[in-house]
Amino acid sequence: MTHPTDATCVFCKIVAGQLPSFKLLEDEATIAFMDINPVNPGHALAVAKGHWPTVDVIPADVLAAVARTAQKVAKAAMTTLKPAGVNLVQANGPAAGQSVPHLHIHIMPRRPGDDVSLNWEPKAGDRAEIEAIYKKLKAAL
Ligand code: 5GP
Ligand code: ZN
């Protein structure tokens, strides 16, 4: 299958075998490997083989394939490592924490008291503001 590539992209290099990785699995559209800077033991990445930076530009079937791969890795992490919890995280843009502009889903095992800062305290929102934004979003779907 042909897919877009970017010669400067670290994940494209891993997909092409030009950079080493601890590869967990591979299928036609995706690859999964261990993250080189794990936030917790078992932190892995499910990655599209093609170079699509973000969720708005990747074809829906490829995104679905990345999600399937992330699920397989998450299940393996749950049964093998028995973490207290697992986050699946997918960032779009530097403001969302994306450092590699090649779509990927993090599989992050969690343990109590780890300092991974993904959790937030729920604070009551303004109902009118929620409704106004809801109307804008709904009109775009
Ligand atoms: P992002 O910040 O874009 O959501 O996540 C990118 C992830 O890729 C980071 O967690 C980072 O540790 C990981 N990463 C960056 N370069 C490499 C690499 O060369 N090999 C591996 N295995 N992971 C990498
Ligand atoms: Zn890439």
Coordinates of C-alpha atoms in Angstrom, one line a residue, residues 38-108:
P38 CA 8.2 6.4 28.6
V39 CA 6.1 8.3 31.1
N40 CA 5.6 4.9 32.9
P41 CA 6.8 1.4 32.2
G42 CA 5.0 0.0 29.1
H43 CA 4.4 3.4 27.4
A44 CA 3.9 2.5 23.7
L45 CA 2.7 4.2 20.5
A46 CA 0.3 3.1 17.8
V47 CA 1.3 4.9 14.6
A48 CA -0.1 5.2 11.1
K49 CA 2.3 4.0 8.5
G50 CA 1.5 7.0 6.3
H51 CA 2.6 10.6 7.2
W52 CA -0.6 12.4 8.2
P53 CA 0.1 14.9 10.9
T54 CA -3.3 15.3 12.7
V55 CA -6.7 13.8 13.2
D56 CA -8.4 16.2 10.7
V57 CA -6.3 15.1 7.7
I58 CA -5.9 11.4 8.2
P59 CA -8.3 9.2 6.2
A60 CA -11.0 7.8 8.6
D61 CA -10.2 4.1 7.7
V62 CA -6.5 4.7 8.7
L63 CA -7.5 6.4 11.9
A64 CA -9.7 3.4 12.7
A65 CA -6.8 1.0 12.0
V66 CA -4.6 3.0 14.4
A67 CA -7.3 2.8 17.0
R68 CA -7.5 -1.0 16.5
T69 CA -3.8 -1.3 17.0
A70 CA -3.9 0.9 20.1
Q71 CA -6.6 -1.4 21.5
K72 CA -4.4 -4.5 20.9
V73 CA -1.4 -2.9 22.7
A74 CA -3.6 -1.6 25.5
K75 CA -5.0 -5.1 26.1
A76 CA -1.6 -6.7 26.1
A77 CA -0.4 -4.0 28.6
M78 CA -3.4 -4.6 30.8
T79 CA -3.0 -8.4 31.0
T80 CA 0.8 -8.4 31.2
L81 CA 1.7 -5.4 33.2
K82 CA -1.5 -5.1 35.2
P83 CA -1.3 -1.3 35.5
A84 CA -3.8 0.5 37.7
G85 CA -5.2 2.3 34.6
V86 CA -4.3 3.1 31.0
N87 CA -4.7 6.3 29.1
L88 CA -5.0 6.5 25.3
V89 CA -3.8 9.9 24.3
Q90 CA -3.7 11.5 20.8
A91 CA -2.3 15.0 20.4
N92 CA -2.9 17.5 17.6
G93 CA -0.7 20.5 17.3
P94 CA 2.1 21.8 19.7
A95 CA -0.5 23.5 21.9
A96 CA -2.0 20.0 22.6
G97 CA 1.5 18.6 23.4
Q98 CA 2.2 17.1 19.9
S99 CA 5.9 16.9 19.3
V100 CA 6.0 14.5 16.4
P101 CA 3.6 15.7 13.6
H102 CA 2.8 12.1 12.4
L103 CA -0.4 10.8 13.8
H104 CA -0.1 8.4 16.7
I105 CA -2.0 7.2 19.8
H106 CA -0.1 6.9 23.1
I107 CA -0.8 3.8 25.2
M108 CA 0.1 5.0 28.7

